Amino acid sequence: MDLNLLTIDGARNAVRDGRTTATALAHSFYAKIAQDDPKIGSYLTLARERGLAKAAEIDSLAARGETLPPLAGVPVGIKDVLVTRGVRTTAGSKILGNYVPPYDCTAVTRLEAAGAVVLGKMNCDEFAMGSSNENSAWKPVHNPRDLSRVPGGSSGGSAAAVAADLAVATLGTDTGGSIRQPASFCGVVGLKPTYGRVSRYGLIAFASSLDHIGPLTKTVKDAAIVLRTIAGRDPMDSTSAEVPVPDYVAELEKPVRSLKIGLAKEYLAEGLDPEVRRAVEDAVQSLSELGCEVVEISLPHTEYAIATYYIVATAEASSNLARFDGVRYGYRAENVRSLSEMYRRSRDLGFGAEVKRRIMLGTYALSAGYYDAYYLKAQKVRALLTRDFEEAFKKVDAIVTPTSPTAAFKLGDKTDDPLAMYLADIYTVTANLAGIPGISIPCGETKEKLPIGMQILGKHFDEATILRLAHAYEQAA
Ligand code: GLN
């Protein structure tokens, strides 16, 4: 049994049946990380002490013959924008280079309460701003399928680690595609739940009306298991919804026959790589062979999505990032003569170029005189984009799209052209603007053996249906 290849169920069962121990499992992952991660770069910080203490706790439960919790001994990685008590959390930024949080993110608390073992913190773009992981202040992540290529972003470390068997599952965050796009680039499963489904307490905010936490896993079933564990109302996050959480794993087995899936013509238009188009069309064909009915739909405001997203996201970011001023957390510039110089120097030296670009864009969009023209206009278009989905979901149960217009690109390819980088988020940002759930699952490869991802979007709080479709496709493929 190769411990590093196990799924969540596989790992938990192996621990439960005494075929391995949680401690042996954790050691086997730490050994593989030591061997393989230097060339991939998916971890920023290892949480050895915390991970091994949790593993020992699971092993002593097992030794006493007690019933083990559902994720007993399962080694997981946590994106570095999610705070972990006593374990350095940098959000990929120099400004939080030495930050050791005094509390835990709720999603992490819930995973550990279910028995998971936290291995460490995953590399990501600075404050989750990016689509390639090249904005990490520490180091880039390399795609395990081709080390000359990016893993996607911003949850690039979370996706690469699962793809390279350096964690069984990881948590990522998704503000405009940061779980789904890296999942598609690395050939793993990534799920962005409905806005409000998972508590964001302990997530270092990028854009509060768009931020989501979700899993990256090897299988759809594993994504269902993690979602079931982390979902549900949390009094510490007032935006977390009081909506019952179904048993996503049980729901997977329901038939998909006669589900209606929508294909939006706007998502299969100009700019889409022909190989990606073909793979997604083949996947749709498989779904129709499973008995799904394919319906053509229209999402007419799609062309405005990128502009809308990059105004709303940067506006919220400029406000959220105001808290990093050298006073309470993180980096503080030395040898300054005044308070305002301290603010300025700390932010100038602490933030990277992309973060500064967004703070400036967002500040501009919110400034008196421009607010109506940009921010207010963007909010109106956001409502139209949301309405597009409401109309579509009157006709269909789910919508199938490519996750990204292309497969993984080369490191350095887009770093000089931020606009090209932004435009590639076209298929993912809409789900964040509308708050609907979306999953990316592998659906083939390019000629160069690079993974291609298919996205399935669902109705608000209907993760069960998209997981079910994804599972049915995965089993058939
Ligand atoms: N690529 C998008 C951006 O740069 C999305 C990032 C995210 O989802 N965190 O903003």
PDB file of C-alpha atoms in Angstrom, residues 135-360:
ATOM      1  CA  ASN A 135       2.600  36.593  -7.007  1.00  0.00           C
ATOM      2  CA  SER A 136       3.694  34.684  -3.914  1.00  0.00           C
ATOM      3  CA  ALA A 137       6.242  36.825  -2.080  1.00  0.00           C
ATOM      4  CA  TRP A 138       8.181  33.672  -1.174  1.00  0.00           C
ATOM      5  CA  LYS A 139       8.538  31.419  -4.189  1.00  0.00           C
ATOM      6  CA  PRO A 140       6.557  30.292  -7.213  1.00  0.00           C
ATOM      7  CA  VAL A 141       4.835  26.888  -7.318  1.00  0.00           C
ATOM      8  CA  HIS A 142       5.654  24.553 -10.213  1.00  0.00           C
ATOM      9  CA  ASN A 143       2.970  22.415 -11.826  1.00  0.00           C
ATOM     10  CA  PRO A 144       3.708  18.779 -10.908  1.00  0.00           C
ATOM     11  CA  ARG A 145       2.604  17.661 -14.374  1.00  0.00           C
ATOM     12  CA  ASP A 146       5.192  19.902 -16.068  1.00  0.00           C
ATOM     13  CA  LEU A 147       7.591  21.818 -13.858  1.00  0.00           C
ATOM     14  CA  SER A 148       8.075  24.571 -16.439  1.00  0.00           C
ATOM     15  CA  ARG A 149       4.401  25.507 -16.096  1.00  0.00           C
ATOM     16  CA  VAL A 150       2.327  27.315 -13.482  1.00  0.00           C
ATOM     17  CA  PRO A 151      -0.051  25.362 -11.230  1.00  0.00           C
ATOM     18  CA  GLY A 152      -2.664  28.093 -11.539  1.00  0.00           C
ATOM     19  CA  GLY A 153      -3.621  30.398  -8.721  1.00  0.00           C
ATOM     20  CA  SER A 154      -4.167  31.671  -6.293  1.00  0.00           C
ATOM     21  CA  SER A 155      -4.480  28.299  -4.488  1.00  0.00           C
ATOM     22  CA  GLY A 156      -1.552  26.943  -6.527  1.00  0.00           C
ATOM     23  CA  GLY A 157       0.173  25.222  -3.601  1.00  0.00           C
ATOM     24  CA  SER A 158      -3.086  23.587  -2.506  1.00  0.00           C
ATOM     25  CA  ALA A 159      -3.691  22.162  -5.997  1.00  0.00           C
ATOM     26  CA  ALA A 160      -0.085  21.128  -6.688  1.00  0.00           C
ATOM     27  CA  ALA A 161       0.258  19.317  -3.355  1.00  0.00           C
ATOM     28  CA  VAL A 162      -2.810  17.153  -4.026  1.00  0.00           C
ATOM     29  CA  ALA A 163      -1.645  16.464  -7.594  1.00  0.00           C
ATOM     30  CA  ALA A 164       1.855  15.512  -6.383  1.00  0.00           C
ATOM     31  CA  ASP A 165       0.569  13.296  -3.520  1.00  0.00           C
ATOM     32  CA  LEU A 166       2.002  15.650  -0.891  1.00  0.00           C
ATOM     33  CA  ALA A 167      -1.375  15.871   0.908  1.00  0.00           C
ATOM     34  CA  VAL A 168      -4.550  13.789   0.669  1.00  0.00           C
ATOM     35  CA  ALA A 169      -6.678  16.932   0.494  1.00  0.00           C
ATOM     36  CA  THR A 170      -6.206  20.656   0.987  1.00  0.00           C
ATOM     37  CA  LEU A 171      -8.257  23.754   1.662  1.00  0.00           C
ATOM     38  CA  GLY A 172      -8.129  26.605  -0.789  1.00  0.00           C
ATOM     39  CA  THR A 173     -10.009  29.854  -1.214  1.00  0.00           C
ATOM     40  CA  ASP A 174     -11.833  31.167  -4.256  1.00  0.00           C
ATOM     41  CA  THR A 175     -12.630  34.839  -4.848  1.00  0.00           C
ATOM     42  CA  GLY A 176     -12.694  34.688  -8.642  1.00  0.00           C
ATOM     43  CA  GLY A 177     -11.630  31.134  -9.462  1.00  0.00           C
ATOM     44  CA  SER A 178      -8.718  30.421  -7.155  1.00  0.00           C
ATOM     45  CA  ILE A 179      -9.862  26.903  -6.241  1.00  0.00           C
ATOM     46  CA  ARG A 180     -11.309  25.817  -9.590  1.00  0.00           C
ATOM     47  CA  GLN A 181      -8.647  27.154 -11.963  1.00  0.00           C
ATOM     48  CA  PRO A 182      -5.610  25.626 -10.180  1.00  0.00           C
ATOM     49  CA  ALA A 183      -7.591  22.383  -9.781  1.00  0.00           C
ATOM     50  CA  SER A 184      -8.053  22.336 -13.555  1.00  0.00           C
ATOM     51  CA  PHE A 185      -4.377  23.178 -14.264  1.00  0.00           C
ATOM     52  CA  CYS A 186      -3.118  20.427 -11.931  1.00  0.00           C
ATOM     53  CA  GLY A 187      -5.694  17.749 -12.779  1.00  0.00           C
ATOM     54  CA  VAL A 188      -7.488  17.538  -9.425  1.00  0.00           C
ATOM     55  CA  VAL A 189     -10.996  18.260  -8.121  1.00  0.00           C
ATOM     56  CA  GLY A 190     -11.758  21.746  -6.728  1.00  0.00           C
ATOM     57  CA  LEU A 191     -15.044  22.915  -5.248  1.00  0.00           C
ATOM     58  CA  LYS A 192     -16.201  26.450  -4.537  1.00  0.00           C
ATOM     59  CA  PRO A 193     -19.331  26.210  -2.380  1.00  0.00           C
ATOM     60  CA  THR A 194     -22.229  28.667  -2.318  1.00  0.00           C
ATOM     61  CA  TYR A 195     -21.525  32.038  -0.681  1.00  0.00           C
ATOM     62  CA  GLY A 196     -22.425  31.518   2.988  1.00  0.00           C
ATOM     63  CA  ARG A 197     -22.148  27.710   2.937  1.00  0.00           C
ATOM     64  CA  VAL A 198     -18.773  27.627   4.686  1.00  0.00           C
ATOM     65  CA  SER A 199     -17.767  29.973   7.488  1.00  0.00           C
ATOM     66  CA  ARG A 200     -15.021  32.419   6.561  1.00  0.00           C
ATOM     67  CA  TYR A 201     -14.016  33.095  10.144  1.00  0.00           C
ATOM     68  CA  GLY A 202     -10.232  33.115  10.111  1.00  0.00           C
ATOM     69  CA  LEU A 203      -9.874  33.716   6.378  1.00  0.00           C
ATOM     70  CA  ILE A 204      -7.622  36.722   5.767  1.00  0.00           C
ATOM     71  CA  ALA A 205     -10.013  38.762   3.641  1.00  0.00           C
ATOM     72  CA  PHE A 206      -9.341  39.722   0.025  1.00  0.00           C
ATOM     73  CA  ALA A 207     -12.832  40.724  -1.220  1.00  0.00           C
ATOM     74  CA  SER A 208     -15.447  39.943   1.402  1.00  0.00           C
ATOM     75  CA  SER A 209     -18.476  39.685  -0.893  1.00  0.00           C
ATOM     76  CA  LEU A 210     -16.625  37.241  -3.171  1.00  0.00           C
ATOM     77  CA  ASP A 211     -14.389  35.147  -0.870  1.00  0.00           C
ATOM     78  CA  HIS A 212     -15.154  31.450  -0.343  1.00  0.00           C
ATOM     79  CA  ILE A 213     -13.341  28.515   1.308  1.00  0.00           C
ATOM     80  CA  GLY A 214     -13.462  25.036  -0.270  1.00  0.00           C
ATOM     81  CA  PRO A 215     -11.634  21.749  -0.832  1.00  0.00           C
ATOM     82  CA  LEU A 216      -9.118  20.498  -3.393  1.00  0.00           C
ATOM     83  CA  THR A 217      -9.086  16.707  -3.559  1.00  0.00           C
ATOM     84  CA  LYS A 218      -8.222  13.691  -5.693  1.00  0.00           C
ATOM     85  CA  THR A 219     -11.846  12.563  -6.121  1.00  0.00           C
ATOM     86  CA  VAL A 220     -15.328  14.036  -6.135  1.00  0.00           C
ATOM     87  CA  LYS A 221     -16.272  11.861  -3.177  1.00  0.00           C
ATOM     88  CA  ASP A 222     -13.397  13.363  -1.179  1.00  0.00           C
ATOM     89  CA  ALA A 223     -14.666  16.846  -2.032  1.00  0.00           C
ATOM     90  CA  ALA A 224     -18.104  15.807  -0.730  1.00  0.00           C
ATOM     91  CA  ILE A 225     -16.538  14.506   2.485  1.00  0.00           C
ATOM     92  CA  VAL A 226     -14.586  17.715   3.126  1.00  0.00           C
ATOM     93  CA  LEU A 227     -17.552  19.939   2.304  1.00  0.00           C
ATOM     94  CA  ARG A 228     -19.781  17.964   4.686  1.00  0.00           C
ATOM     95  CA  THR A 229     -17.166  18.500   7.387  1.00  0.00           C
ATOM     96  CA  ILE A 230     -16.614  22.254   6.994  1.00  0.00           C
ATOM     97  CA  ALA A 231     -20.081  23.467   5.911  1.00  0.00           C
ATOM     98  CA  GLY A 232     -22.779  24.985   8.076  1.00  0.00           C
ATOM     99  CA  ARG A 233     -23.629  27.986  10.194  1.00  0.00           C
ATOM    100  CA  ASP A 234     -20.924  29.416  12.443  1.00  0.00           C
ATOM    101  CA  PRO A 235     -21.810  32.107  14.981  1.00  0.00           C
ATOM    102  CA  MET A 236     -18.354  33.638  14.372  1.00  0.00           C
ATOM    103  CA  ASP A 237     -19.250  34.533  10.749  1.00  0.00           C
ATOM    104  CA  SER A 238     -22.506  36.433  10.365  1.00  0.00           C
ATOM    105  CA  THR A 239     -22.503  35.741   6.616  1.00  0.00           C
ATOM    106  CA  SER A 240     -22.530  31.975   7.146  1.00  0.00           C
ATOM    107  CA  ALA A 241     -25.988  30.696   6.313  1.00  0.00           C
ATOM    108  CA  GLU A 242     -28.491  28.923   8.519  1.00  0.00           C
ATOM    109  CA  VAL A 243     -29.228  26.396   5.764  1.00  0.00           C
ATOM    110  CA  PRO A 244     -29.269  22.655   6.566  1.00  0.00           C
ATOM    111  CA  VAL A 245     -26.236  20.757   5.267  1.00  0.00           C
ATOM    112  CA  PRO A 246     -27.205  17.614   3.340  1.00  0.00           C
ATOM    113  CA  ASP A 247     -25.200  14.412   3.494  1.00  0.00           C
ATOM    114  CA  TYR A 248     -23.277  15.127   0.298  1.00  0.00           C
ATOM    115  CA  VAL A 249     -21.714  11.673   0.253  1.00  0.00           C
ATOM    116  CA  ALA A 250     -25.066   9.868   0.338  1.00  0.00           C
ATOM    117  CA  GLU A 251     -26.395  12.266  -2.327  1.00  0.00           C
ATOM    118  CA  LEU A 252     -23.610  11.194  -4.734  1.00  0.00           C
ATOM    119  CA  GLU A 253     -25.304   7.891  -5.384  1.00  0.00           C
ATOM    120  CA  LYS A 254     -28.579   9.328  -6.632  1.00  0.00           C
ATOM    121  CA  PRO A 255     -29.044   8.861 -10.399  1.00  0.00           C
ATOM    122  CA  VAL A 256     -28.284  11.725 -12.786  1.00  0.00           C
ATOM    123  CA  ARG A 257     -30.711  10.463 -15.417  1.00  0.00           C
ATOM    124  CA  SER A 258     -33.006  13.232 -16.688  1.00  0.00           C
ATOM    125  CA  LEU A 259     -31.086  16.050 -14.998  1.00  0.00           C
ATOM    126  CA  LYS A 260     -30.998  19.038 -17.331  1.00  0.00           C
ATOM    127  CA  ILE A 261     -27.592  20.537 -18.020  1.00  0.00           C
ATOM    128  CA  GLY A 262     -27.155  23.892 -19.712  1.00  0.00           C
ATOM    129  CA  LEU A 263     -24.463  24.806 -22.222  1.00  0.00           C
ATOM    130  CA  ALA A 264     -23.977  28.567 -22.449  1.00  0.00           C
ATOM    131  CA  LYS A 265     -22.938  29.741 -25.879  1.00  0.00           C
ATOM    132  CA  GLU A 266     -21.088  32.712 -24.342  1.00  0.00           C
ATOM    133  CA  TYR A 267     -18.749  30.277 -22.573  1.00  0.00           C
ATOM    134  CA  LEU A 268     -17.838  28.393 -25.740  1.00  0.00           C
ATOM    135  CA  ALA A 269     -16.908  31.396 -27.816  1.00  0.00           C
ATOM    136  CA  GLU A 270     -13.830  33.283 -28.939  1.00  0.00           C
ATOM    137  CA  GLY A 271     -10.615  32.793 -27.006  1.00  0.00           C
ATOM    138  CA  LEU A 272     -11.334  29.200 -26.033  1.00  0.00           C
ATOM    139  CA  ASP A 273      -8.514  26.803 -26.890  1.00  0.00           C
ATOM    140  CA  PRO A 274      -9.813  24.190 -29.390  1.00  0.00           C
ATOM    141  CA  GLU A 275      -8.397  21.288 -27.362  1.00  0.00           C
ATOM    142  CA  VAL A 276     -10.194  22.501 -24.250  1.00  0.00           C
ATOM    143  CA  ARG A 277     -13.403  22.951 -26.208  1.00  0.00           C
ATOM    144  CA  ARG A 278     -13.194  19.423 -27.584  1.00  0.00           C
ATOM    145  CA  ALA A 279     -12.552  17.892 -24.142  1.00  0.00           C
ATOM    146  CA  VAL A 280     -15.528  19.711 -22.615  1.00  0.00           C
ATOM    147  CA  GLU A 281     -17.782  18.778 -25.524  1.00  0.00           C
ATOM    148  CA  ASP A 282     -16.753  15.119 -25.111  1.00  0.00           C
ATOM    149  CA  ALA A 283     -17.536  15.327 -21.399  1.00  0.00           C
ATOM    150  CA  VAL A 284     -20.962  16.770 -22.163  1.00  0.00           C
ATOM    151  CA  GLN A 285     -21.481  13.874 -24.570  1.00  0.00           C
ATOM    152  CA  SER A 286     -20.688  11.414 -21.749  1.00  0.00           C
ATOM    153  CA  LEU A 287     -23.157  13.158 -19.472  1.00  0.00           C
ATOM    154  CA  SER A 288     -25.821  12.887 -22.125  1.00  0.00           C
ATOM    155  CA  GLU A 289     -25.045   9.175 -22.498  1.00  0.00           C
ATOM    156  CA  LEU A 290     -25.673   8.917 -18.741  1.00  0.00           C
ATOM    157  CA  GLY A 291     -29.167  10.214 -19.420  1.00  0.00           C
ATOM    158  CA  CYS A 292     -28.764  13.949 -18.843  1.00  0.00           C
ATOM    159  CA  GLU A 293     -30.633  16.258 -21.142  1.00  0.00           C
ATOM    160  CA  VAL A 294     -28.434  18.942 -22.736  1.00  0.00           C
ATOM    161  CA  VAL A 295     -30.086  22.330 -23.207  1.00  0.00           C
ATOM    162  CA  GLU A 296     -28.614  25.397 -24.889  1.00  0.00           C
ATOM    163  CA  ILE A 297     -28.831  28.491 -22.678  1.00  0.00           C
ATOM    164  CA  SER A 298     -27.633  32.077 -22.784  1.00  0.00           C
ATOM    165  CA  LEU A 299     -25.828  34.115 -20.124  1.00  0.00           C
ATOM    166  CA  PRO A 300     -25.955  37.403 -22.036  1.00  0.00           C
ATOM    167  CA  HIS A 301     -23.951  39.647 -19.683  1.00  0.00           C
ATOM    168  CA  THR A 302     -20.883  37.380 -19.568  1.00  0.00           C
ATOM    169  CA  GLU A 303     -18.749  39.808 -21.577  1.00  0.00           C
ATOM    170  CA  TYR A 304     -18.922  42.327 -18.713  1.00  0.00           C
ATOM    171  CA  ALA A 305     -17.908  39.854 -16.009  1.00  0.00           C
ATOM    172  CA  ILE A 306     -14.155  40.512 -15.964  1.00  0.00           C
ATOM    173  CA  ALA A 307     -14.518  44.288 -15.801  1.00  0.00           C
ATOM    174  CA  THR A 308     -17.137  43.972 -13.070  1.00  0.00           C
ATOM    175  CA  TYR A 309     -15.095  41.514 -11.042  1.00  0.00           C
ATOM    176  CA  TYR A 310     -11.890  43.553 -11.193  1.00  0.00           C
ATOM    177  CA  ILE A 311     -13.704  46.648  -9.934  1.00  0.00           C
ATOM    178  CA  VAL A 312     -15.640  44.976  -7.104  1.00  0.00           C
ATOM    179  CA  ALA A 313     -12.693  42.796  -6.040  1.00  0.00           C
ATOM    180  CA  THR A 314     -10.130  45.602  -6.039  1.00  0.00           C
ATOM    181  CA  ALA A 315     -12.502  48.025  -4.283  1.00  0.00           C
ATOM    182  CA  GLU A 316     -13.090  45.555  -1.467  1.00  0.00           C
ATOM    183  CA  ALA A 317      -9.396  44.646  -1.359  1.00  0.00           C
ATOM    184  CA  SER A 318      -8.339  48.278  -0.997  1.00  0.00           C
ATOM    185  CA  SER A 319     -10.582  48.535   2.040  1.00  0.00           C
ATOM    186  CA  ASN A 320      -9.679  45.143   3.584  1.00  0.00           C
ATOM    187  CA  LEU A 321      -5.954  45.691   3.187  1.00  0.00           C
ATOM    188  CA  ALA A 322      -6.069  49.057   4.955  1.00  0.00           C
ATOM    189  CA  ARG A 323      -5.579  47.151   8.209  1.00  0.00           C
ATOM    190  CA  PHE A 324      -1.990  46.292   7.296  1.00  0.00           C
ATOM    191  CA  ASP A 325      -0.373  49.515   8.398  1.00  0.00           C
ATOM    192  CA  GLY A 326       2.512  48.343  10.580  1.00  0.00           C
ATOM    193  CA  VAL A 327       0.663  49.164  13.813  1.00  0.00           C
ATOM    194  CA  ARG A 328      -1.007  45.946  14.916  1.00  0.00           C
ATOM    195  CA  TYR A 329       0.217  43.112  12.755  1.00  0.00           C
ATOM    196  CA  GLY A 330       3.097  42.136  10.632  1.00  0.00           C
ATOM    197  CA  TYR A 331       5.912  44.112   9.164  1.00  0.00           C
ATOM    198  CA  ARG A 332       6.786  47.589  10.455  1.00  0.00           C
ATOM    199  CA  ALA A 333       9.384  49.734   8.715  1.00  0.00           C
ATOM    200  CA  GLU A 334      12.287  50.911  10.873  1.00  0.00           C
ATOM    201  CA  ASN A 335      14.096  54.233  11.062  1.00  0.00           C
ATOM    202  CA  VAL A 336      11.085  56.369  10.256  1.00  0.00           C
ATOM    203  CA  ARG A 337      10.553  59.888  11.531  1.00  0.00           C
ATOM    204  CA  SER A 338       6.772  60.173  11.639  1.00  0.00           C
ATOM    205  CA  LEU A 339       3.639  58.098  11.915  1.00  0.00           C
ATOM    206  CA  SER A 340       2.617  58.718   8.321  1.00  0.00           C
ATOM    207  CA  GLU A 341       6.079  57.779   7.107  1.00  0.00           C
ATOM    208  CA  MET A 342       5.794  54.572   9.135  1.00  0.00           C
ATOM    209  CA  TYR A 343       2.491  53.705   7.426  1.00  0.00           C
ATOM    210  CA  ARG A 344       3.838  54.522   4.005  1.00  0.00           C
ATOM    211  CA  ARG A 345       7.166  52.738   4.337  1.00  0.00           C
ATOM    212  CA  SER A 346       5.637  49.643   5.968  1.00  0.00           C
ATOM    213  CA  ARG A 347       3.098  49.253   3.169  1.00  0.00           C
ATOM    214  CA  ASP A 348       5.597  50.115   0.462  1.00  0.00           C
ATOM    215  CA  LEU A 349       8.135  47.536   1.643  1.00  0.00           C
ATOM    216  CA  GLY A 350       5.575  44.976   2.824  1.00  0.00           C
ATOM    217  CA  PHE A 351       3.277  44.633  -0.205  1.00  0.00           C
ATOM    218  CA  GLY A 352       4.232  43.233  -3.609  1.00  0.00           C
ATOM    219  CA  ALA A 353       3.569  44.852  -6.991  1.00  0.00           C
ATOM    220  CA  GLU A 354       0.258  43.131  -7.813  1.00  0.00           C
ATOM    221  CA  VAL A 355      -1.210  43.913  -4.393  1.00  0.00           C
ATOM    222  CA  LYS A 356      -0.230  47.563  -4.774  1.00  0.00           C
ATOM    223  CA  ARG A 357      -1.738  47.681  -8.262  1.00  0.00           C
ATOM    224  CA  ARG A 358      -5.037  46.427  -6.856  1.00  0.00           C
ATOM    225  CA  ILE A 359      -5.059  48.759  -3.874  1.00  0.00           C
ATOM    226  CA  MET A 360      -4.558  51.675  -6.275  1.00  0.00           C
TER     227      MET A 360
END
